[in-house]
Coordinates of C-alpha atoms (C1' of nucleotides) in Angstrom, one line a residue:
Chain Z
X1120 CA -78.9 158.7 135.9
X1121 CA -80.7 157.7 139.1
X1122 CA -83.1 155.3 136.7
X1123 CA -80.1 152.8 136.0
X1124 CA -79.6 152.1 140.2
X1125 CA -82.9 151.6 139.8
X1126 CA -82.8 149.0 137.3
X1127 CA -79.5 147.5 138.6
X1128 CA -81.5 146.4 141.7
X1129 CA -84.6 145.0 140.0
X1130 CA -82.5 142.8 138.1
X1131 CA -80.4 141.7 140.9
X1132 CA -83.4 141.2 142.8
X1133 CA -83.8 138.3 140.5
X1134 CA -80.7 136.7 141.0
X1135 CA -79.8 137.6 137.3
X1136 CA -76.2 139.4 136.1
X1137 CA -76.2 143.2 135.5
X1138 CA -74.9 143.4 132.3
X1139 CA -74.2 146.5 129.8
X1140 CA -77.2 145.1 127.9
X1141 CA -79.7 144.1 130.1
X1142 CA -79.1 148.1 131.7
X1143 CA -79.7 150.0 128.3
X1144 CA -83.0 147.5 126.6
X1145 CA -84.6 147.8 129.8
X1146 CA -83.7 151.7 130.6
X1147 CA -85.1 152.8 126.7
X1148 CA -88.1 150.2 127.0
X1149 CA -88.8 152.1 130.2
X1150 CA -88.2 155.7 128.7
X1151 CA -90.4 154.7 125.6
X1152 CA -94.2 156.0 125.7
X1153 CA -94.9 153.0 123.4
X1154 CA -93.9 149.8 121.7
X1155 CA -90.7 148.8 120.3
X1156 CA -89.5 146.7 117.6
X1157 CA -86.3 144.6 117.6
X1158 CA -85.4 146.9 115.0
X1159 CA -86.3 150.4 116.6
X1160 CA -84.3 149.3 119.9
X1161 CA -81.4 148.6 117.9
X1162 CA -81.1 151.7 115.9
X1163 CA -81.7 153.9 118.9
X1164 CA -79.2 151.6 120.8
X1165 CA -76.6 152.4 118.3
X1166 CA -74.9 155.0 119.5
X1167 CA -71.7 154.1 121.0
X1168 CA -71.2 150.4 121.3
X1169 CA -74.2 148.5 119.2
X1170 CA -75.7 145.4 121.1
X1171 CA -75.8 142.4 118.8
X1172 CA -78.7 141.7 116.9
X1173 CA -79.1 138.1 118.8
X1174 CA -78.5 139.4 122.6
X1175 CA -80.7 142.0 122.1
X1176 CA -83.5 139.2 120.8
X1177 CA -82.4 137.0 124.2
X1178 CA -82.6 140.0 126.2
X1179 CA -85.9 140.6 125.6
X1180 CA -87.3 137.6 125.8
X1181 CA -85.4 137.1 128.7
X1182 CA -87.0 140.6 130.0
X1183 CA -90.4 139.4 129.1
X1184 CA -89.7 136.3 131.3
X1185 CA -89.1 138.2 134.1
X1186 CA -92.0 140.1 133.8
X1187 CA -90.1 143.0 133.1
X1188 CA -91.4 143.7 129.7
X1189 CA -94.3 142.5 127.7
X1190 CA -94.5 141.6 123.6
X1191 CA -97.0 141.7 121.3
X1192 CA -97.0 141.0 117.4
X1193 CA -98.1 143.9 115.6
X1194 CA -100.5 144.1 112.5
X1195 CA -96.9 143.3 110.5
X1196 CA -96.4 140.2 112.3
X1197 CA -93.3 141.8 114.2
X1198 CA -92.9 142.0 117.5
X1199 CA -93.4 144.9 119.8
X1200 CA -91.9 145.3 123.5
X1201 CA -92.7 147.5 126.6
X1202 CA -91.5 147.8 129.7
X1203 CA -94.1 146.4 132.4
X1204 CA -95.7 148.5 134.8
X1205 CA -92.8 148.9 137.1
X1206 CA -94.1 145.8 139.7
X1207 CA -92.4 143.2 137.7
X1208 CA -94.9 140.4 137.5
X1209 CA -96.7 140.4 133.9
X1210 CA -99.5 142.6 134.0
X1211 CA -103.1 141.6 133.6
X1212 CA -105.7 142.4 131.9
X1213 CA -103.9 145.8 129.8
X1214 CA -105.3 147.8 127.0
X1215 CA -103.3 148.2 123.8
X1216 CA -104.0 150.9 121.4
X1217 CA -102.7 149.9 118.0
X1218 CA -102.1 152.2 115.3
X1219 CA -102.8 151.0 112.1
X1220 CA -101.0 153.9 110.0
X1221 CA -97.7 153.2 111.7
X1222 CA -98.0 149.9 113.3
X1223 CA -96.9 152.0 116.6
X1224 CA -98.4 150.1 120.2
X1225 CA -99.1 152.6 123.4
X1226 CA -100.5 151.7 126.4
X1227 CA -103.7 152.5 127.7
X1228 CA -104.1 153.4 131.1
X1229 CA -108.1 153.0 131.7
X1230 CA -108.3 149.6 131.4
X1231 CA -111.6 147.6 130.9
X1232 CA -112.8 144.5 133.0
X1233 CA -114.3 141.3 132.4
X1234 CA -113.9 138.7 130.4
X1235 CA -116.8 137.3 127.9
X1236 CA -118.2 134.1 128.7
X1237 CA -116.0 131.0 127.5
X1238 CA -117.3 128.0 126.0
X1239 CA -117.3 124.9 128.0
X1240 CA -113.9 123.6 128.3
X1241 CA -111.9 126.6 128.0
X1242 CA -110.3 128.4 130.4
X1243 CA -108.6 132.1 130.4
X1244 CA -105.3 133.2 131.6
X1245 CA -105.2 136.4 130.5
X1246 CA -107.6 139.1 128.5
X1247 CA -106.3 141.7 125.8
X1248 CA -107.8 144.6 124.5
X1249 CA -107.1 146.2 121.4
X1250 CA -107.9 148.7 120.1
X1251 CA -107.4 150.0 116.6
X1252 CA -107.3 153.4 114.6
X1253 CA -104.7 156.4 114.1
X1254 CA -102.3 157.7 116.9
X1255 CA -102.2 161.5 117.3
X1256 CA -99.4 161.7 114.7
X1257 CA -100.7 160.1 111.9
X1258 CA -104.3 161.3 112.4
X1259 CA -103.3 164.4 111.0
X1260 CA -106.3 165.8 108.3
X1261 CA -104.1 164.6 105.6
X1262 CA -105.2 162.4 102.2
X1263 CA -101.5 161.1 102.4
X1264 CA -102.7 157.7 103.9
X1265 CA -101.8 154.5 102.9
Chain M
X1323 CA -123.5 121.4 97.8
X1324 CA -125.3 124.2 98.0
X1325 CA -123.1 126.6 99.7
X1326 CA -120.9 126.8 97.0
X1327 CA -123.9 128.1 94.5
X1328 CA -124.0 131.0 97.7
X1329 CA -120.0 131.1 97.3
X1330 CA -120.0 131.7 93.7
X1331 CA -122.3 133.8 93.6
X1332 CA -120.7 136.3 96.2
X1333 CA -117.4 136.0 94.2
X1334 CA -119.2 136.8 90.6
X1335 CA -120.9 139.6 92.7
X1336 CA -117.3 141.4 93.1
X1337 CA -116.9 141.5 88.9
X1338 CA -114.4 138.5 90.3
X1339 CA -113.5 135.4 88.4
X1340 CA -115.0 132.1 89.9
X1341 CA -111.7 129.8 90.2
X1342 CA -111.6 126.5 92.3
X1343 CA -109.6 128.0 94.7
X1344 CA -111.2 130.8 95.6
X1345 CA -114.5 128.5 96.3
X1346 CA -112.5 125.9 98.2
X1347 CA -110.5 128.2 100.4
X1348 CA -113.9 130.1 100.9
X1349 CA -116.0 127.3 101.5
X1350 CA -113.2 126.0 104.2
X1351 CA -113.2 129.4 106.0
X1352 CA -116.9 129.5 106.1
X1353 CA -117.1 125.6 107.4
X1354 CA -114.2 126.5 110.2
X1355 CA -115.3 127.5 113.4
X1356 CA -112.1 128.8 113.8
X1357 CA -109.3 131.2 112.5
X1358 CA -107.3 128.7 110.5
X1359 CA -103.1 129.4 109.7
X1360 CA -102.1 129.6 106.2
X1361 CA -100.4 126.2 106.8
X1362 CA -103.9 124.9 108.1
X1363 CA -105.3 125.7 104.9
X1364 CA -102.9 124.2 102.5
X1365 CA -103.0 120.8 104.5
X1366 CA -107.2 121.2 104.6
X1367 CA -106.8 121.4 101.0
X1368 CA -104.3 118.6 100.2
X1369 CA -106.8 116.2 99.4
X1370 CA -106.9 115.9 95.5
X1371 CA -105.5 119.2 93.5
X1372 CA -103.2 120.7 96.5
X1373 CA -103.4 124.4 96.1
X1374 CA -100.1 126.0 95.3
X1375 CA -98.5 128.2 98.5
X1376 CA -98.5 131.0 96.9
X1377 CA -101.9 131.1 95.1
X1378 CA -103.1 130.6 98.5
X1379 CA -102.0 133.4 99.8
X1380 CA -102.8 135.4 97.3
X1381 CA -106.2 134.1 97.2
X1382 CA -106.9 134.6 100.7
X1383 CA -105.0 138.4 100.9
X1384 CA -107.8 138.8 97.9
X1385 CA -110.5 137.3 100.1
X1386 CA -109.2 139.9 102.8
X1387 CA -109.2 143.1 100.2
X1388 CA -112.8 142.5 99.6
X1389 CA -114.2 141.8 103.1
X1390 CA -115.0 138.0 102.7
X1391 CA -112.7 137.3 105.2
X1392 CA -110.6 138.7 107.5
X1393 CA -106.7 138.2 109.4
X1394 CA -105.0 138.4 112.5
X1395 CA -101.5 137.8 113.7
X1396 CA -101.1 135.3 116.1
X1397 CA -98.6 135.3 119.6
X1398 CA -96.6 133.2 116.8
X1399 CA -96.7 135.9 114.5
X1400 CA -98.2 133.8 111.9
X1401 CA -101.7 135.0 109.9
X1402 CA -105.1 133.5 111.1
X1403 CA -107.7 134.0 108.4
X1404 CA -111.9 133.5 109.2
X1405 CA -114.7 134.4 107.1
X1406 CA -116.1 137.3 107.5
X1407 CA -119.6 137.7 108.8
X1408 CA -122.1 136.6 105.5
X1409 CA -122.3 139.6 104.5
X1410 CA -119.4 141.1 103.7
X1411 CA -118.8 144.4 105.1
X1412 CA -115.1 143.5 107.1
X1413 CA -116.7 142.9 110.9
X1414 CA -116.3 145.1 113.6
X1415 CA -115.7 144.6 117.0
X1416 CA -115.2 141.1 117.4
X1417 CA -114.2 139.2 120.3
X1418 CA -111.4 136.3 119.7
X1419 CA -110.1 133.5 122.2
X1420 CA -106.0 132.5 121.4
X1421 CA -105.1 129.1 123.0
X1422 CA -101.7 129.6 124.2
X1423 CA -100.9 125.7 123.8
X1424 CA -102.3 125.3 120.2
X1425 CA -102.1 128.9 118.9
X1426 CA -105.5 128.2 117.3
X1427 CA -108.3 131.3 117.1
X1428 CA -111.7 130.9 118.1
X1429 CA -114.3 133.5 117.5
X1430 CA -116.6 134.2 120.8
X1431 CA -120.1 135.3 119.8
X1432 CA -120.7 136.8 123.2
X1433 CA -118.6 140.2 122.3
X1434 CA -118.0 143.1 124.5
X1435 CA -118.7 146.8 124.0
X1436 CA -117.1 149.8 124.6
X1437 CA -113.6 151.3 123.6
X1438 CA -111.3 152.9 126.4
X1439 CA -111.0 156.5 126.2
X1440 CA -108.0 157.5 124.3
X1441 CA -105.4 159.9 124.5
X1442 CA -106.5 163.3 122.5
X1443 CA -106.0 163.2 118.9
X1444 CA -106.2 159.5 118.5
X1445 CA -108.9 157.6 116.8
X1446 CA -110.1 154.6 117.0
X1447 CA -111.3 152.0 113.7
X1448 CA -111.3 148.7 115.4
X1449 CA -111.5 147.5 119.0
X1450 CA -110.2 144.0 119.4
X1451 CA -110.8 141.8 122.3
X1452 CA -108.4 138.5 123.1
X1453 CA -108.9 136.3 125.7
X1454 CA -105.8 134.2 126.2
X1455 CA -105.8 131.2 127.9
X1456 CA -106.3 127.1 127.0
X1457 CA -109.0 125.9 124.8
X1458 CA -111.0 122.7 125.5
X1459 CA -108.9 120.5 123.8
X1460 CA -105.7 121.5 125.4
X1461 CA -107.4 122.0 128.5
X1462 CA -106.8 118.3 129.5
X1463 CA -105.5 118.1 133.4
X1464 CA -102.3 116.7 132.0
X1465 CA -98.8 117.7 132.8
X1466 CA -97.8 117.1 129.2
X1467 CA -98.4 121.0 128.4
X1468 CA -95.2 122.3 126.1
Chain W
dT424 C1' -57.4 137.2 141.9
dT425 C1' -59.5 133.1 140.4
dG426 C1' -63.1 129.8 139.0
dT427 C1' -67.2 129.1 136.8
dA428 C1' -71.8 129.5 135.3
dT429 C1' -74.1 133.0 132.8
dT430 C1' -74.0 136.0 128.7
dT431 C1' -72.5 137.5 124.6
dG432 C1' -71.2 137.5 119.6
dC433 C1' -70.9 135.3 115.3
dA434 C1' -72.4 132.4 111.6
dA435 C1' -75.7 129.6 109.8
dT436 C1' -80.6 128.2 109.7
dT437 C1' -85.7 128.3 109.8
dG438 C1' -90.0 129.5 108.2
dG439 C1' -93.8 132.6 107.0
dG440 C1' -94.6 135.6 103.6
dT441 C1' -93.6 138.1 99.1
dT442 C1' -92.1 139.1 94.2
dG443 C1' -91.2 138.5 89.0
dC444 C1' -92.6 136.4 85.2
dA445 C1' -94.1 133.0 81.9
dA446 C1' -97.9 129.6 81.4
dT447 C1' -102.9 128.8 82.1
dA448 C1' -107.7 129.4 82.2
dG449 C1' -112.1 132.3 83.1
dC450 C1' -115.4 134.4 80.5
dA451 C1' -117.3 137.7 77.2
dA452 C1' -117.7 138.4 72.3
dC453 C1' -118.1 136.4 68.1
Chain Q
dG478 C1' -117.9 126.0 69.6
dT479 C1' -114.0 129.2 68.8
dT480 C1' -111.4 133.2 69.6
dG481 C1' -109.1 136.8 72.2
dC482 C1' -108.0 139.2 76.1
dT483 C1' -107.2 139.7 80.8
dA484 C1' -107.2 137.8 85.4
dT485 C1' -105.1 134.0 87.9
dT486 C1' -102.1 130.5 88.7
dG487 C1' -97.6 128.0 89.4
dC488 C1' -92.8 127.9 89.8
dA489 C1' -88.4 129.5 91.4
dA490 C1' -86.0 132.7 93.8
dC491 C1' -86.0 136.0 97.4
dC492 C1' -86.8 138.8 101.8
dC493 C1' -86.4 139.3 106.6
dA494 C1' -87.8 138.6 111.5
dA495 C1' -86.6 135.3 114.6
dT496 C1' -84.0 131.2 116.3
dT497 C1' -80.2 127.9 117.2
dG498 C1' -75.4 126.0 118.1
dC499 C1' -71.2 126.9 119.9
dA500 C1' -67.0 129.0 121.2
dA501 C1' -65.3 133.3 123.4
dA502 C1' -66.0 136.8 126.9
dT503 C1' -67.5 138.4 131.4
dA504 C1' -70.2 139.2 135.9
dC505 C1' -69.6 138.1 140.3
dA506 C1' -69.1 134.9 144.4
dA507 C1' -65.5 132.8 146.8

DNA sequence: TTGTATTTGCAATTGGGTTGCAATAGCAAC
DNA sequence: GTTGCTATTGCAACCCAATTGCAAATACAA
């Protein structure tokens, strides 16, 4: 697929190796409408040749250095990754909806500004906004809700 | 002191026994003006009768289930509890600043408004707001930053 | 094709959080 | 004050996401 030239170059463009890995995290984080766990990206990398548990953690947080990808814990205390808005340097202020049903991250395009005021002393590099409730799939009219 | 007449009171309220720990971790989450770790706790408490690990947690997942307090991961994926608002109900939008050097919570009183709009069929609970950045203690101008 | 620094894979470890179960202790009733 | 019952506690063992150390493999420049 045209997507994987794609990716070849931004990596290179960082003086970093193509590698088999690096190709397939960043193509499915990219082709994913939401967060993923370490655990998602390893099932749905399975096919084939499986990455190893510990590259795939290094390649993400290698990703996430770049500015390739982003993480955020989710209401489990486990990790969730996306690709970056396709720039490459970590994006700003971004809008998270959390799903609390399935733990699921997406992205919210309309983003909100402004940060509150800080107490004195404190200084912001960067504001998150989260919000909470039930994605589309789990906000089915259903009493089967944990 | 005084408070923990209040304290007891809220916890005999719930048709809940009135054990030392669930005054002294409540009384600490009410005297914190921040979101204090598990591990922040048990140290806080050490003085004395240390509280057993796991009593704490279950005390404070208790304090949780009946809106005394309420918990957060952290970028470190660990829990950050805070007492809830006085009353009781869990609180709603709330605004939170995360020190990236220290991991420590700090709950801004100033809070925002407004959710994004959402994709259809999702619904929103909760909007959470979290300003990242350095809080007055580690905003020394020092190079020793981890 | 070769040399070498970067990546990978494996095995072992860390650490926050959880579970099972017997011992303890609130508190309501006597 | 004593008794009895149930809610809590404390201990030990466990779970699992994530991390670390190190030797083997490999991308890629020369």
């Amino acid at each position: 697929m045209k997507d994987t030239q794609d990716i070849s170059r931004l990596l290179r463009e960082r003086g970093a190796r193509v590698t088999p890995a690096r190709l397939r995290v960043l193509a499915l984080l990219r082709s994913a409408e939401r967060g993923l766990s370490h655990h998602d990206i390893e099932k749905a990398l399975d096919d084939g040749t499986p990455v190893d548990r510990v590259t795939l953690y290094r390649v993400l947080d290698w990703l996430v250095e770049q500015g390739l990808a982003h993480k955020v814990a989710d209401e489990q205390r486990v990790f969730r990754f996306s690709a970056a808005s396709t720039g490459g340097e970590p994006h700003q202020a971004h809008a998270h909806f959390v799903c609390d049903d399935c733990g699921k991250v997406f992205c919210l395009e309309d983003t909100p500004r402004a940060a509150p005021r800080l107490p004195a002393g404190f200084a912001s590099t960067q504001v998150e906004f989260e919000v909470h409730g039930h994605c589309a799939a789990c906000n089915v009219p259903v009493e089967a809700r944990r």
